[in-house]
PDB file of C-alpha atoms in Angstrom:
ATOM      1  CA  LYS R   1     158.578 131.645 171.919  1.00 84.00           C
ATOM      2  CA  LEU R   2     158.229 128.730 169.494  1.00 83.00           C
ATOM      3  CA  ASP R   3     157.242 129.208 165.872  1.00 82.00           C
ATOM      4  CA  LEU R   4     156.449 125.877 164.223  1.00 84.00           C
ATOM      5  CA  VAL R   5     155.536 124.406 160.875  1.00 85.00           C
ATOM      6  CA  LEU R   6     153.484 121.228 161.284  1.00 85.00           C
ATOM      7  CA  ASP R   7     152.668 118.523 158.756  1.00 83.00           C
ATOM      8  CA  GLN R   8     149.177 117.125 158.138  1.00 83.00           C
ATOM      9  CA  ASN R   9     149.624 114.827 161.162  1.00 88.00           C
ATOM     10  CA  SER R  10     150.557 117.733 163.485  1.00 86.00           C
ATOM     11  CA  ARG R  11     154.219 116.710 163.598  1.00 88.00           C
ATOM     12  CA  PRO R  12     156.771 119.548 163.627  1.00 87.00           C
ATOM     13  CA  VAL R  13     158.839 119.816 160.442  1.00 85.00           C
ATOM     14  CA  ARG R  14     160.476 123.189 161.182  1.00 85.00           C
ATOM     15  CA  THR R  15     160.998 125.086 164.451  1.00 83.00           C
ATOM     16  CA  ILE R  16     162.329 128.537 165.297  1.00 83.00           C
ATOM     17  CA  ILE R  17     162.895 129.687 168.885  1.00 88.00           C
ATOM     18  CA  THR R  18     162.779 133.440 169.508  1.00 82.00           C
ATOM     19  CA  ALA R  19     162.506 135.897 172.380  1.00 85.00           C
ATOM     20  CA  GLY R  20     158.995 136.290 173.755  1.00 83.00           C
ATOM     21  CA  THR R  21     158.802 139.848 172.466  1.00 82.00           C
ATOM     22  CA  THR R  22     159.573 138.916 168.842  1.00 77.00           C
ATOM     23  CA  ALA R  23     156.658 139.583 166.487  1.00 76.00           C
ATOM     24  CA  ASP R  24     155.191 136.381 165.016  1.00 73.00           C
ATOM     25  CA  PHE R  25     154.961 137.689 161.468  1.00 74.00           C
ATOM     26  CA  SER R  26     158.712 138.446 161.408  1.00 75.00           C
ATOM     27  CA  GLN R  27     159.437 134.691 161.468  1.00 73.00           C
ATOM     28  CA  ALA R  28     157.112 133.702 158.629  1.00 74.00           C
ATOM     29  CA  GLU R  29     159.656 134.161 155.857  1.00 75.00           C
ATOM     30  CA  ASP R  30     162.153 131.842 157.589  1.00 72.00           C
ATOM     31  CA  LEU R  31     159.513 129.179 158.224  1.00 76.00           C
ATOM     32  CA  ARG R  32     158.103 128.867 154.694  1.00 74.00           C
ATOM     33  CA  PRO R  33     160.972 127.958 152.288  1.00 76.00           C
ATOM     34  CA  GLY R  34     160.596 124.442 150.918  1.00 79.00           C
ATOM     35  CA  ILE R  35     157.159 123.957 152.452  1.00 77.00           C
ATOM     36  CA  GLN R  36     154.400 122.883 150.078  1.00 82.00           C
ATOM     37  CA  ALA R  37     150.883 123.262 151.404  1.00 84.00           C
ATOM     38  CA  GLN R  38     147.315 123.951 150.374  1.00 87.00           C
ATOM     39  CA  TYR R  39     146.485 126.079 153.413  1.00 86.00           C
ATOM     40  CA  LEU R  40     148.292 128.450 155.740  1.00 85.00           C
ATOM     41  CA  LEU R  41     146.612 128.104 159.154  1.00 84.00           C
ATOM     42  CA  VAL R  42     148.054 130.599 161.623  1.00 84.00           C
ATOM     43  CA  ASP R  43     146.928 132.866 164.445  1.00 82.00           C
ATOM     44  CA  ARG R  44     146.251 136.582 164.132  1.00 84.00           C
ATOM     45  CA  GLY R  45     149.861 137.404 165.023  1.00 81.00           C
ATOM     46  CA  TYR R  46     150.688 136.538 161.407  1.00 82.00           C
ATOM     47  CA  ASP R  47     148.045 138.850 159.937  1.00 85.00           C
ATOM     48  CA  SER R  48     149.980 141.129 157.577  1.00 84.00           C
ATOM     49  CA  GLN R  49     149.610 142.143 153.950  1.00 85.00           C
ATOM     50  CA  VAL R  50     153.075 140.757 153.162  1.00 86.00           C
ATOM     51  CA  ILE R  51     152.204 137.277 154.477  1.00 85.00           C
ATOM     52  CA  LEU R  52     148.849 137.285 152.690  1.00 87.00           C
ATOM     53  CA  GLN R  53     150.534 138.265 149.413  1.00 89.00           C
ATOM     54  CA  GLN R  54     153.299 135.668 149.811  1.00 86.00           C
ATOM     55  CA  ALA R  55     150.757 132.923 150.489  1.00 87.00           C
ATOM     56  CA  ASN R  56     148.668 133.918 147.479  1.00 88.00           C
ATOM     57  CA  GLN R  57     151.756 134.041 145.222  1.00 88.00           C
ATOM     58  CA  ALA R  58     152.685 130.522 146.387  1.00 86.00           C
ATOM     59  CA  GLU R  59     149.095 129.412 145.659  1.00 90.00           C
ATOM     60  CA  ILE R  60     148.519 128.678 149.354  1.00 88.00           C
ATOM     61  CA  GLN R  61     145.094 129.564 150.775  1.00 89.00           C
ATOM     62  CA  PRO R  62     145.704 131.769 153.851  1.00 87.00           C
ATOM     63  CA  VAL R  63     143.381 131.197 156.819  1.00 86.00           C
ATOM     64  CA  ILE R  64     144.398 133.951 159.218  1.00 83.00           C
ATOM     65  CA  PRO R  65     142.046 135.628 161.687  1.00 83.00           C
ATOM     66  CA  ALA R  66     142.155 139.384 161.154  1.00 81.00           C
ATOM     67  CA  LYS R  67     143.667 141.549 163.850  1.00 81.00           C
ATOM     68  CA  GLU R  68     140.968 143.494 165.669  1.00 77.00           C
ATOM     69  CA  LYS R  69     142.538 146.840 164.735  1.00 78.00           C
ATOM     70  CA  ARG R  70     143.011 145.959 161.051  1.00 76.00           C
ATOM     71  CA  LYS R  71     141.894 148.904 158.921  1.00 71.00           C
ATOM     72  CA  TYR R  72     140.063 146.657 156.437  1.00 71.00           C
ATOM     73  CA  GLN R  73     138.606 143.502 157.974  1.00 68.00           C
ATOM     74  CA  ARG R  74     138.579 140.273 155.937  1.00 69.00           C
ATOM     75  CA  ASN R  75     135.977 137.538 156.165  1.00 64.00           C
ATOM     76  CA  ASP R  76     137.869 134.279 156.713  1.00 58.00           C
ATOM     77  CA  ASN R  77     134.725 132.474 157.841  1.00 52.00           C
ATOM     78  CA  GLN R  78     134.811 129.494 155.486  1.00 52.00           C
ATOM     79  CA  ASP R  79     132.232 126.722 155.753  1.00 46.00           C
TER      80      ASP R  79
END
């Protein structure tokens, strides 16, 4: 599985290759150091309280679809 960080032109700036069974959110900490961004756009595999808190602490706006089984759903529907 590929975990990527892309720049504003969709060019990869960091890549991690893992086994297909590796949880997405477990790679987030290794992908973020040194990255400055306004938004964190990721799929629901990265939906975790830790990632949301880290993004907020770094003043990055997280845009992460909530997992269907999340106890408390968030509204990420931004116009």
